[in-house]
Amino acid sequence: MTSTGIRLHAPAPGWSIAADVVVIGSGVAGLTAALRCEAAGLTTVVVTKARLDDGSTRWAQGGVAAALGEGDTPGQHLDDTLVAGAGLCDEEAVRILVTEGPDAVRRLISTGAHFDTDDEGGIELTREGGHHRRRIAHAGGDATGAEISRALVEAVHARGVHTVENALVLDLLLDAEGRTAGVSLHVMGEGQHDGVGAVHAPAVVLATGGMGQVFSATTNPSVSTGDGVALALRAGAEVSDLEFVQFHPTVLFLGADAEGQQPLVSEAVRGEGAHLVDGDGVRFMTGQHELAELAPRDIVAKGITQRMLEQGTEHMFLDARHFGADMWERRFPTILAACRAHGIDPVTEPVPVAPAAHYASGGVRTDSHGRTTVPGLYACGEVACTGVHGANRLASNSLLEGLVYAERIAADIAREHAAGGLHARVPEPVPYPETPAQPLLAPETRFAIQRIMTEGAGVLRSAASLARAAERLERLHAEARADLDENGKTAEPGVDTWEATNLLCVAGVLVAAARLREETRGCHWREDHAERDDTHWRRHIVVRLNPDSTPAVHTTDTAEFPPTRPGAPAPRPLEQ
C-alpha cells in the first residue's frame, strides 16, 4: 500500500490529543467499537460529525435481523442473505454475521437496549423483504434505531468515553512507514477543542456511515456525505462494490423536485401485510417474485420503477388501510406521524411512494476483522465493504453487521495492542503539506453533483447516462483544478467545501465502477445490459486513487476477495 499524497486543503492542526484508538462515527458500529475498546482498557476517543445521536442509526425503523425465533437458524439467515446478495456475498463473512449475530444482539440488550416483546415476554419478531422467517427484532414499533442509539449513547456517557462532537474528520494521518498515525479534524463551534486539530493514535476505526447525499433524494441524514470513503481513498485504501447503491423501494413521495433527506416508509409495513398498488389499485408485484412485495429490495425497487415507466407516473402507492388506526398507532407511530405531517393519512388513504437512495452496499474494503489495506485503519458499518451484502443488502442486516464487525474490530485492536503489533507509543505523523494537493469545490457544487448522479447513476443506468455523468463530474473537477493551477486559488476551506469535495470523490469512483460493470446484478440496474452475467461479472470491482485523483480500477479474479494485505495470515477466530 502506498499513500496517494492527497489531502484536503485545510489549516495545519492547531491542537492535538493522543489515544490508543480513535473511532470516527457514533452510530451502532462506532459506539459498539468504542465501548468494546474502552472495556479492553484502551484509551479511546470518539469523534462524530454532529451530536452523538445524530447519525444514520437513529433513523433506522425496521430493526435488527438475527436468528432469535423458534425454528429459525443461522443457516436459514445465511441462505436468505446469499440470495439477496445476488452471487457476490463473501460466504464466510455472512457466516460470521449470522452465527455471531444472535449473541451480539443479546449483548446489545445487556448494554441497555429495550426491544418490543410479546405477551410471553419474548422478543417480538417481524418479517421484511427477502426473509423467509420472522427474525426482525424491533423497538418502539418503528423506532428501533432511536432506541439503539439511546442505549449506546447512555453507555458511552456512563463509562466516560472521551467524545468530540460536531467534528468533521478531514484526513488520515500516516507515519513515515505508511502506518496509521491518527486523523486530522475540524471542530465546529466552541468547546474543549475548536478549529482544525488532530487525534494521534495507532488505530483508527472508520464508522462514518453512508454517502446517500451524493443523490438528490435519499433517506440518509444531511451528514452522510461519504467522508469516510473519501478519506480512505485519499489515504491509499481500496474500496469495493461502490456501484451497488441500494434504493429503498418505499420512500414517501414529496414531489419530483424534493431534495435532501426524505421520510422512509419501513419495509416492516409490507412485512405486516401492506400492499404495493398502482393508481388503479392494482397489485403489481404479485407474480413477479414468490415473495411479492417482500421480495429483496432491488427487485421491489425495479418493479416500482418499471410500473412508473409503463404508466408515465412519478410514484406508486403503499396501501395499508386495512391495518386500522390501532395498529398504525401501536406498530408504526413514527411513520404515521411523518405521513400526517405531510398531509397524508395512511389510515384512510394509500401512501404515495417512490425509490430513493438508501444504503451503500460497498465501501472501504476490509477483511473479517475489519482491517483495511492501510495498516492500522479499520472500517465497520455502512462505510465498510466486509463482503456481507454482496450486490444488494438484505433488509435489517445493516444494524447487525455494525454490531458484529465492530466487536471483531475491537477484539483485533486489543489483541494487536497487547502483542505490540500496534506500536505502543504515540505515532509521529508525516507533516502536512504547505500547499493543497487538490482543489476544494465551492459549496453550491454539492447540488450539481446530486443532480448529475440522480440523472445518470440512479435506479436505472446505461452506458450513455453514466458517460454523461462521468463527463460532467470531470468538468467540475477540471474547472476547480484549473483555477488552482493557474491562479493558485481554491475555495475557502470549510465544512461546506470539504463535504462537496468528498462528494465529488465518491461520485467519481461510483460512476467509474458502474460504467465498468456491464450487467444487471442486485441493485445495479443497467438497462443496456439487462441480464446478470456470472461468466464475466461474478467478481468485485476494486478501486483506489492515483496521485492525480483519477481512479485506478481493477476486478478480482473471482467472487472471493483477496487478503487486504499481501501475505497476511489467515484471520484468527474471535474470542468471546
Coordinates of C-alpha atoms in Angstrom, one line a residue:
M1 CA 0.0 0.0 0.0
T2 CA 1.3 3.5 -0.9
S3 CA -0.4 6.7 0.0
T4 CA -1.7 9.0 -2.7
G5 CA -0.3 12.1 -1.1
I6 CA -3.7 13.7 -1.5
R7 CA -5.2 15.7 1.4
L8 CA -8.0 18.1 1.8
H9 CA -6.8 21.7 1.8
A10 CA -7.0 22.8 5.4
P11 CA -5.0 24.7 8.0
A12 CA -2.4 22.7 9.9
P13 CA -3.7 21.2 13.1
G14 CA -3.5 23.7 16.0
W15 CA -4.1 21.3 18.8
S16 CA -3.8 17.5 19.4
I17 CA -4.8 14.8 21.7
A18 CA -3.4 11.2 22.0
A19 CA -5.2 7.9 22.3
D20 CA -4.8 4.2 21.6
V21 CA -7.7 4.2 19.2
V22 CA -9.9 6.9 17.6
V23 CA -13.4 5.9 16.4
I24 CA -14.9 8.1 13.7
G25 CA -18.7 8.0 13.9
S26 CA -21.4 7.5 16.6
G27 CA -23.9 5.0 15.1
V28 CA -24.3 1.5 16.1
A29 CA -20.9 0.4 14.7
G30 CA -18.9 3.3 16.0
L31 CA -20.3 3.3 19.6
T32 CA -20.1 -0.5 19.8
A33 CA -16.5 -0.5 18.7
A34 CA -15.7 2.3 21.2
L35 CA -17.4 0.6 24.1
R36 CA -15.6 -2.7 23.5
C37 CA -12.2 -0.9 23.1
E38 CA -12.8 1.0 26.3
A39 CA -13.7 -2.2 28.1
A40 CA -10.5 -3.8 26.9
G41 CA -8.5 -1.0 28.6
L42 CA -7.7 1.0 25.5
T43 CA -7.7 4.8 25.7
T44 CA -10.5 5.6 23.2
V45 CA -11.7 8.8 21.6
V46 CA -15.0 9.0 19.7
V47 CA -15.2 11.7 17.0
T48 CA -18.6 12.4 15.5
K49 CA -19.8 14.9 12.9
A50 CA -22.8 16.2 14.7
R51 CA -24.2 15.1 18.1
L52 CA -23.6 11.6 19.3
D53 CA -27.2 10.5 18.5
D54 CA -27.4 12.3 15.1
G55 CA -26.1 9.6 12.8
S56 CA -28.0 7.2 10.5
T57 CA -28.6 4.6 13.2
R58 CA -31.3 6.7 14.9
W59 CA -33.3 6.8 11.6
A60 CA -33.4 3.0 11.3
Q61 CA -37.1 2.0 11.5
G62 CA -37.3 -1.8 10.8
G63 CA -35.0 -3.4 13.2
V64 CA -32.2 -5.9 13.6
A65 CA -32.2 -9.2 11.8
A66 CA -31.0 -12.3 13.7
A67 CA -32.0 -15.9 14.1
L68 CA -33.6 -15.5 17.5
G69 CA -37.0 -17.1 16.8
E70 CA -38.2 -20.6 17.4
G71 CA -37.3 -22.8 14.4
D72 CA -35.1 -20.2 12.9
T73 CA -31.4 -20.9 12.4
P74 CA -28.2 -19.1 11.4
G75 CA -28.2 -21.3 8.3
Q76 CA -31.6 -20.1 7.1
H77 CA -30.5 -16.5 7.7
L78 CA -27.3 -17.2 5.7
D79 CA -29.4 -18.6 2.8
D80 CA -31.6 -15.5 2.7
T81 CA -28.6 -13.2 2.8
L82 CA -26.8 -15.0 0.0
V83 CA -29.9 -14.9 -2.2
A84 CA -30.3 -11.2 -1.7
G85 CA -26.6 -10.6 -2.4
A86 CA -27.0 -12.0 -5.9
G87 CA -23.9 -14.1 -6.1
L88 CA -21.4 -11.6 -4.7
C89 CA -21.6 -12.1 -0.9
D90 CA -18.5 -13.4 0.8
E91 CA -20.0 -16.6 2.3
E92 CA -17.5 -16.7 5.2
A93 CA -18.3 -13.0 6.1
V94 CA -22.0 -13.9 6.0
R95 CA -21.5 -17.0 8.2
I96 CA -19.7 -14.8 10.8
L97 CA -22.6 -12.4 10.7
V98 CA -25.4 -14.9 11.2
T99 CA -23.6 -17.1 13.7
E100 CA -22.2 -14.3 15.9
G101 CA -25.3 -12.1 15.4
P102 CA -27.7 -13.5 18.0
D103 CA -25.2 -13.2 20.8
A104 CA -24.3 -9.7 19.6
V105 CA -27.9 -8.7 19.9
R106 CA -28.1 -10.2 23.4
R107 CA -25.0 -8.1 24.4
L108 CA -26.8 -5.0 23.0
I109 CA -29.7 -5.8 25.2
S110 CA -27.4 -6.2 28.2
T111 CA -26.0 -2.8 27.3
G112 CA -29.5 -1.3 27.9
A113 CA -31.4 -1.5 24.6
H114 CA -35.1 -2.5 25.0
F115 CA -36.8 -4.4 22.2
D116 CA -40.5 -4.9 21.8
T117 CA -41.7 -8.1 23.5
D118 CA -44.7 -10.4 23.0
D119 CA -47.2 -11.5 25.7
E120 CA -44.9 -14.1 27.0
G121 CA -42.0 -11.7 27.4
G122 CA -40.0 -12.9 24.4
I123 CA -38.6 -10.6 21.7
E124 CA -41.3 -9.8 19.2
L125 CA -40.2 -10.6 15.7
T126 CA -41.4 -9.4 12.3
R127 CA -40.6 -10.0 8.6
E128 CA -39.1 -7.8 6.0
G129 CA -38.2 -8.3 2.3
G130 CA -36.1 -11.3 1.4
H131 CA -36.6 -13.0 4.8
H132 CA -38.4 -16.3 4.8
R133 CA -38.9 -16.1 8.6
R134 CA -39.9 -13.6 11.2
R135 CA -36.4 -12.6 12.5
I136 CA -36.5 -8.8 12.8
A137 CA -36.3 -7.5 16.4
H138 CA -37.7 -4.0 16.7
A139 CA -38.2 -1.3 19.3
G140 CA -40.8 1.3 19.9
G141 CA -42.8 -0.2 17.0
D142 CA -40.8 1.5 14.2
A143 CA -38.2 3.4 16.3
T144 CA -35.5 0.7 16.6
G145 CA -32.6 2.9 15.6
A146 CA -33.6 5.6 18.0
E147 CA -33.7 3.1 20.9
I148 CA -30.3 1.5 20.0
S149 CA -28.8 4.9 19.7
R150 CA -30.2 6.0 23.1
A151 CA -28.8 2.9 24.8
L152 CA -25.3 3.1 23.3
V153 CA -25.0 6.9 23.9
E154 CA -26.0 6.4 27.5
A155 CA -23.5 3.7 27.9
V156 CA -20.7 5.9 26.4
H157 CA -21.6 8.7 28.8
A158 CA -21.8 6.3 31.8
R159 CA -18.3 4.8 31.0
G160 CA -16.8 8.2 30.5
V161 CA -15.5 7.6 26.9
H162 CA -13.8 10.8 25.6
T163 CA -16.0 12.2 22.8
V164 CA -15.5 15.1 20.4
E165 CA -18.8 16.2 18.8
N166 CA -19.6 18.5 15.9
A167 CA -16.3 17.5 14.3
L168 CA -15.7 16.7 10.6
V169 CA -12.8 14.4 10.1
L170 CA -10.6 15.6 7.3
D171 CA -7.8 13.1 6.6
L172 CA -5.9 10.1 7.9
L173 CA -2.5 10.8 9.3
L174 CA 0.2 8.4 8.4
D175 CA 3.7 7.9 9.8
A176 CA 6.9 7.6 7.7
E177 CA 6.3 3.9 7.2
G178 CA 2.8 4.3 5.9
R179 CA 1.1 3.2 9.1
T180 CA -1.9 4.9 10.6
A181 CA -1.0 7.7 12.9
G182 CA -4.4 9.2 13.7
V183 CA -6.7 11.8 11.9
S184 CA -7.0 15.5 11.4
L185 CA -10.4 17.0 12.1
H186 CA -12.2 20.3 12.3
V187 CA -14.4 21.0 15.3
M188 CA -17.3 23.3 14.5
G189 CA -18.2 25.7 17.3
E190 CA -16.8 26.4 20.7
G191 CA -15.9 23.8 23.2
Q192 CA -12.9 22.0 24.7
H193 CA -11.5 21.8 21.1
D194 CA -12.1 24.3 18.3
G195 CA -10.9 24.6 14.7
V196 CA -8.5 22.2 13.0
G197 CA -6.7 19.7 15.2
A198 CA -5.6 16.1 15.4
V199 CA -6.1 12.9 17.3
H200 CA -2.9 10.9 17.3
A201 CA -3.5 7.2 17.5
P202 CA -2.0 4.0 16.1
A203 CA -5.5 2.6 15.3
V204 CA -8.4 4.4 13.5
V205 CA -11.8 2.9 13.2
L206 CA -14.0 4.4 10.4
A207 CA -17.7 4.1 11.2
T208 CA -18.8 7.2 9.3
G209 CA -21.9 5.8 7.7
G210 CA -23.1 6.2 4.2
M211 CA -23.0 8.5 1.2
G212 CA -26.6 8.9 0.3
Q213 CA -26.2 12.7 0.0
V214 CA -24.5 12.1 -3.3
F215 CA -28.0 11.8 -4.8
S216 CA -30.8 14.4 -4.7
A217 CA -33.3 12.3 -2.8
T218 CA -32.2 10.0 -0.1
T219 CA -33.3 8.6 3.3
N220 CA -29.8 9.5 4.7
P221 CA -29.4 12.5 7.0
S222 CA -27.5 15.5 5.8
V223 CA -24.2 14.4 7.4
S224 CA -24.0 11.3 5.1
T225 CA -21.6 12.8 2.5
G226 CA -19.2 9.9 2.0
D227 CA -16.5 11.4 4.2
G228 CA -15.1 8.1 5.4
V229 CA -14.8 6.6 1.9
A230 CA -13.2 9.7 0.6
L231 CA -10.7 9.8 3.5
A232 CA -9.8 6.2 2.9
L233 CA -9.3 6.7 -0.8
R234 CA -7.0 9.7 -0.2
A235 CA -5.0 7.6 2.3
G236 CA -4.5 4.9 -0.4
A237 CA -7.0 2.4 0.8
E238 CA -9.0 0.2 -1.6
V239 CA -12.8 0.5 -1.9
S240 CA -15.1 -2.1 -3.5
D241 CA -18.6 -2.7 -4.8
L242 CA -19.4 1.1 -4.7
E243 CA -21.7 0.7 -7.7
F244 CA -24.2 -1.2 -5.6
V245 CA -26.2 1.6 -4.1
Q246 CA -29.5 0.3 -2.6
F247 CA -32.5 2.4 -3.4
H248 CA -35.2 1.8 -0.8
P249 CA -38.4 1.0 -2.7
T250 CA -40.9 2.8 -0.4
V251 CA -39.8 6.3 0.4
L252 CA -42.6 8.9 1.0
F253 CA -43.0 10.8 -2.3
L254 CA -42.9 14.5 -1.6
G255 CA -42.8 15.7 -5.3
A256 CA -40.4 15.4 -8.2
D257 CA -38.4 18.4 -7.0
A258 CA -38.0 17.2 -3.4
E259 CA -34.3 17.1 -2.4
G260 CA -32.3 16.0 0.7
Q261 CA -33.5 13.6 3.3
Q262 CA -36.9 12.0 2.6
P263 CA -39.1 10.1 5.1
L264 CA -38.7 6.4 4.9
V265 CA -41.7 4.0 5.0
S266 CA -40.2 0.9 6.5
E267 CA -40.2 -2.4 4.8
A268 CA -41.8 -3.7 8.0
V269 CA -45.0 -2.1 6.9
R270 CA -45.0 -4.5 4.0
G271 CA -43.9 -7.3 6.3
E272 CA -47.1 -6.8 8.3
G273 CA -49.2 -7.1 5.2
A274 CA -49.3 -3.7 3.3
H275 CA -49.7 -4.0 -0.5
L276 CA -48.0 -2.1 -3.3
V277 CA -50.6 -0.8 -5.8
D278 CA -50.6 1.5 -8.8
G279 CA -53.0 4.4 -9.3
D280 CA -55.8 2.0 -10.3
G281 CA -55.4 0.0 -7.1
V282 CA -53.8 -3.0 -8.9
R283 CA -51.1 -5.0 -7.0
F284 CA -48.3 -5.2 -9.5
M285 CA -45.6 -7.2 -7.5
T286 CA -47.8 -10.4 -7.4
G287 CA -46.4 -12.8 -9.9
Q288 CA -43.1 -11.0 -10.3
H289 CA -41.5 -12.9 -7.3
E290 CA -42.5 -15.7 -5.0
L291 CA -42.4 -13.2 -2.1
A292 CA -44.3 -10.4 -4.0
E293 CA -44.0 -7.2 -2.0
L294 CA -41.5 -8.9 0.3
A295 CA -39.0 -9.7 -2.5
P296 CA -35.5 -8.4 -1.9
R297 CA -35.3 -4.6 -2.2
D298 CA -33.6 -4.4 -5.6
I299 CA -36.5 -6.4 -7.1
V300 CA -39.2 -4.3 -5.5
A301 CA -37.4 -1.1 -6.5
K302 CA -37.2 -2.3 -10.0
G303 CA -40.8 -3.4 -10.0
I304 CA -41.9 0.1 -8.8
T305 CA -39.7 1.9 -11.3
Q306 CA -40.9 -0.3 -14.2
R307 CA -44.6 0.3 -13.3
M308 CA -43.9 4.0 -13.1
L309 CA -42.3 4.0 -16.6
E310 CA -45.1 1.9 -18.0
Q311 CA -47.8 4.3 -16.7
G312 CA -45.8 7.6 -17.0
T313 CA -46.2 8.4 -13.3
E314 CA -43.8 9.6 -10.7
H315 CA -44.8 7.3 -7.8
M316 CA -46.8 4.2 -6.8
F317 CA -48.8 3.6 -3.6
L318 CA -48.5 1.6 -0.5
D319 CA -51.9 0.5 0.8
A320 CA -52.2 -0.4 4.5
R321 CA -55.7 1.0 5.2
H322 CA -56.7 -2.5 6.3
F323 CA -54.4 -2.1 9.3
G324 CA -56.8 0.2 11.1
A325 CA -55.9 3.1 13.3
D326 CA -55.0 1.0 16.3
M327 CA -52.3 -1.0 14.5
W328 CA -50.9 2.1 12.8
E329 CA -50.6 3.9 16.2
R330 CA -49.1 0.9 18.0
R331 CA -46.8 -0.6 15.5
F332 CA -45.8 2.3 13.2
P333 CA -46.2 5.6 15.2
T334 CA -43.2 7.3 13.7
I335 CA -44.2 6.6 10.1
L336 CA -47.8 7.6 10.9
A337 CA -46.7 10.9 12.3
A338 CA -44.3 11.6 9.3
C339 CA -47.1 10.9 6.8
R340 CA -49.6 13.0 8.6
A341 CA -47.1 15.8 8.9
H342 CA -47.0 15.9 5.1
G343 CA -50.8 15.8 4.7
I344 CA -51.3 12.0 4.2
D345 CA -53.2 9.8 6.5
P346 CA -52.3 6.1 5.9
V347 CA -55.3 5.0 8.0
T348 CA -57.7 6.3 5.4
E349 CA -55.7 6.6 2.1
P350 CA -52.8 4.9 0.3
V351 CA -49.4 6.4 0.8
P352 CA -47.5 7.7 -2.3
V353 CA -44.0 6.1 -2.5
A354 CA -41.0 6.0 -4.8
P355 CA -37.5 4.6 -4.6
A356 CA -34.7 6.9 -3.1
A357 CA -31.0 6.3 -2.4
H358 CA -30.8 4.4 0.9
Y359 CA -27.7 2.3 1.6
A360 CA -24.2 1.7 0.2
S361 CA -23.6 -2.0 0.0
G362 CA -20.0 -1.3 -0.9
G363 CA -17.4 0.8 0.8
V364 CA -13.8 0.6 2.2
R365 CA -12.7 -3.0 1.7
T366 CA -12.0 -5.0 4.8
D367 CA -11.2 -8.5 6.0
S368 CA -13.2 -10.4 8.5
H369 CA -11.7 -8.4 11.4
G370 CA -12.4 -5.0 9.8
R371 CA -8.8 -4.4 8.7
T372 CA -8.4 -2.3 5.6
T373 CA -5.5 -2.2 3.1
V374 CA -3.9 0.6 5.2
P375 CA -2.1 -0.8 8.3
G376 CA -3.9 0.4 11.5
L377 CA -7.0 1.6 9.6
Y378 CA -10.3 -0.3 10.3
A379 CA -13.8 0.1 9.0
C380 CA -17.2 -1.1 10.0
G381 CA -20.8 -0.3 9.4
E382 CA -22.1 1.2 6.2
V383 CA -18.7 2.8 5.3
A384 CA -17.2 -0.7 5.0
C385 CA -17.3 -3.4 2.5
T386 CA -17.0 -6.6 4.5
G387 CA -18.4 -8.8 1.8
V388 CA -21.6 -9.4 3.8
H389 CA -24.0 -7.6 1.5
G390 CA -22.8 -8.5 -2.0
A391 CA -24.8 -6.8 -4.7
N392 CA -27.8 -6.0 -2.5
R393 CA -28.2 -5.8 1.3
L394 CA -30.8 -8.0 2.9
A395 CA -33.2 -5.9 4.9
S396 CA -32.2 -5.2 8.6
N397 CA -28.8 -6.8 8.2
S398 CA -27.1 -3.4 8.5
L399 CA -27.5 -2.9 12.2
L400 CA -26.4 -6.5 12.8
E401 CA -23.3 -6.0 10.7
G402 CA -22.4 -2.9 12.6
L403 CA -22.7 -4.8 15.9
V404 CA -20.8 -8.0 14.8
Y405 CA -17.9 -6.4 13.0
A406 CA -17.4 -3.6 15.5
E407 CA -16.9 -6.2 18.1
R408 CA -14.5 -8.1 15.9
I409 CA -12.5 -4.9 15.3
A410 CA -12.3 -4.1 19.0
A411 CA -11.1 -7.6 19.7
D412 CA -8.5 -7.4 17.0
I413 CA -7.2 -4.0 18.2
A414 CA -7.0 -5.3 21.7
R415 CA -5.0 -8.4 20.6
E416 CA -2.7 -6.3 18.4
H417 CA -2.1 -3.8 21.2
A418 CA -1.4 -6.5 23.8
A419 CA 1.1 -8.2 21.4
G420 CA 2.8 -5.0 20.5
G421 CA 1.6 -5.1 16.9
L422 CA 0.2 -1.6 17.2
H423 CA 3.1 0.5 18.4
A424 CA 2.5 1.4 22.0
R425 CA 4.0 4.9 21.7
V426 CA 2.1 7.8 20.1
P427 CA 3.0 7.6 16.4
E428 CA 4.6 10.5 14.7
P429 CA 2.6 11.6 11.6
V430 CA 4.2 12.9 8.4
P431 CA 3.9 16.8 8.4
Y432 CA 1.1 18.4 6.5
P433 CA 2.0 19.7 3.0
E434 CA 2.1 23.5 2.7
T435 CA 0.2 23.7 -0.5
P436 CA -3.1 21.9 -1.4
A437 CA -2.7 18.7 -3.4
Q438 CA -6.2 19.1 -4.8
P439 CA -8.7 21.9 -5.1
L440 CA -11.7 22.4 -2.9
L441 CA -15.1 22.8 -4.5
A442 CA -17.5 25.7 -4.0
P443 CA -20.4 24.8 -1.7
E444 CA -23.0 25.0 -4.4
T445 CA -21.2 22.2 -6.3
R446 CA -22.9 19.8 -3.9
F447 CA -26.2 20.3 -5.6
A448 CA -24.7 20.0 -9.1
I449 CA -23.2 16.7 -8.1
Q450 CA -26.5 15.4 -6.7
R451 CA -28.4 16.3 -9.9
I452 CA -25.7 14.7 -12.1
M453 CA -25.8 11.5 -10.0
T454 CA -29.6 11.3 -9.8
E455 CA -29.9 11.7 -13.6
G456 CA -27.0 9.5 -14.6
A457 CA -26.4 6.9 -11.9
G458 CA -29.8 6.5 -10.2
V459 CA -32.0 3.4 -10.1
L460 CA -31.8 2.9 -13.8
R461 CA -28.4 3.3 -15.6
S462 CA -26.9 2.9 -19.0
A463 CA -23.6 3.4 -20.8
A464 CA -24.9 6.7 -22.1
S465 CA -26.2 8.1 -18.9
L466 CA -23.1 7.0 -17.0
A467 CA -20.8 8.5 -19.6
R468 CA -22.6 11.8 -19.4
A469 CA -22.3 11.7 -15.6
A470 CA -18.6 11.0 -15.8
E471 CA -18.0 13.8 -18.2
R472 CA -20.0 16.3 -16.1
L473 CA -18.2 15.3 -12.9
E474 CA -14.8 15.6 -14.6
R475 CA -15.7 19.0 -15.8
L476 CA -16.4 20.1 -12.2
H477 CA -13.1 18.8 -11.1
A478 CA -11.2 20.3 -14.1
E479 CA -12.6 23.7 -13.5
A480 CA -11.6 23.7 -9.9
R481 CA -8.2 22.2 -10.9
A482 CA -7.5 24.9 -13.5
D483 CA -8.3 27.7 -11.0
L484 CA -5.8 26.2 -8.6
D485 CA -3.1 25.6 -11.2
E486 CA -3.4 28.9 -13.0
N487 CA -4.3 31.3 -10.2
G488 CA -3.3 29.4 -7.0
K489 CA -6.8 29.7 -5.8
T490 CA -9.2 27.2 -4.3
A491 CA -12.5 27.5 -2.5
E492 CA -12.2 28.7 1.1
P493 CA -11.6 25.7 3.5
G494 CA -14.8 25.0 5.5
V495 CA -17.3 22.3 6.2
D496 CA -19.4 23.0 3.0
T497 CA -16.4 22.9 0.7
W498 CA -14.8 19.8 2.3
E499 CA -18.2 18.0 2.1
A500 CA -18.6 19.0 -1.6
T501 CA -15.1 17.8 -2.3
N502 CA -15.7 14.4 -0.6
L503 CA -19.0 14.0 -2.6
L504 CA -17.2 14.6 -5.9
C505 CA -14.6 12.0 -4.9
V506 CA -17.0 9.2 -4.1
A507 CA -19.3 10.1 -7.0
G508 CA -16.4 9.7 -9.5
V509 CA -15.5 6.3 -8.1
L510 CA -19.1 5.1 -8.0
V511 CA -19.6 6.1 -11.7
A512 CA -16.3 4.5 -12.8
A513 CA -17.3 1.2 -11.2
A514 CA -20.9 1.4 -12.6
R515 CA -19.5 2.0 -16.1
L516 CA -17.3 -1.0 -15.9
R517 CA -19.9 -3.4 -14.7
E518 CA -21.8 -4.2 -17.9
E519 CA -24.6 -6.3 -16.5
T520 CA -27.6 -6.1 -14.2
R521 CA -27.0 -7.5 -10.7
G522 CA -28.6 -6.8 -7.4
C523 CA -29.2 -3.1 -7.1
H524 CA -27.0 -2.2 -10.1
W525 CA -29.5 -2.0 -12.9
R526 CA -28.1 -1.4 -16.4
E527 CA -30.9 -1.0 -19.0
D528 CA -28.4 -1.7 -21.8
H529 CA -27.2 -4.9 -20.1
A530 CA -30.4 -6.2 -18.7
E531 CA -29.2 -9.7 -17.7
R532 CA -27.0 -11.0 -14.9
D533 CA -23.7 -12.3 -16.4
D534 CA -22.0 -14.7 -14.0
T535 CA -19.4 -15.7 -16.6
H536 CA -17.8 -12.3 -16.8
W537 CA -19.0 -10.4 -13.8
R538 CA -19.3 -12.7 -10.8
R539 CA -16.4 -10.7 -9.3
H540 CA -15.8 -7.5 -7.4
I541 CA -14.7 -4.1 -8.8
V542 CA -11.9 -2.7 -6.6
V543 CA -10.8 1.0 -6.8
R544 CA -8.1 3.1 -5.3
L545 CA -7.0 6.6 -6.2
N546 CA -4.0 7.6 -8.2
P547 CA -1.9 10.6 -7.0
D548 CA -3.6 12.7 -9.7
S549 CA -7.1 11.8 -8.1
T550 CA -8.1 9.6 -11.0
P551 CA -9.5 6.2 -10.1
A552 CA -7.4 3.1 -10.6
V553 CA -9.9 0.3 -11.2
H554 CA -9.5 -3.4 -11.4
T555 CA -11.6 -6.5 -10.9
T556 CA -11.0 -9.5 -8.7
D557 CA -10.3 -12.9 -10.4
T558 CA -13.3 -14.5 -8.7
A559 CA -16.2 -13.6 -6.3
E560 CA -13.7 -14.1 -3.4
F561 CA -11.9 -11.1 -2.0
P562 CA -8.1 -11.3 -1.9
P563 CA -6.4 -10.6 1.5
T564 CA -6.4 -6.9 2.5
R565 CA -2.6 -7.2 3.0
P566 CA -0.4 -9.5 0.9
G567 CA 1.0 -12.3 2.9
A568 CA -1.3 -11.7 5.8
P569 CA -2.0 -14.7 7.9
A570 CA -5.5 -16.2 7.9
P571 CA -7.9 -14.4 10.2
R572 CA -7.9 -15.7 13.8
P573 CA -11.2 -16.8 15.4
L574 CA -12.9 -14.2 17.6
E575 CA -12.5 -15.0 21.3
Q576 CA -15.6 -14.1 23.3

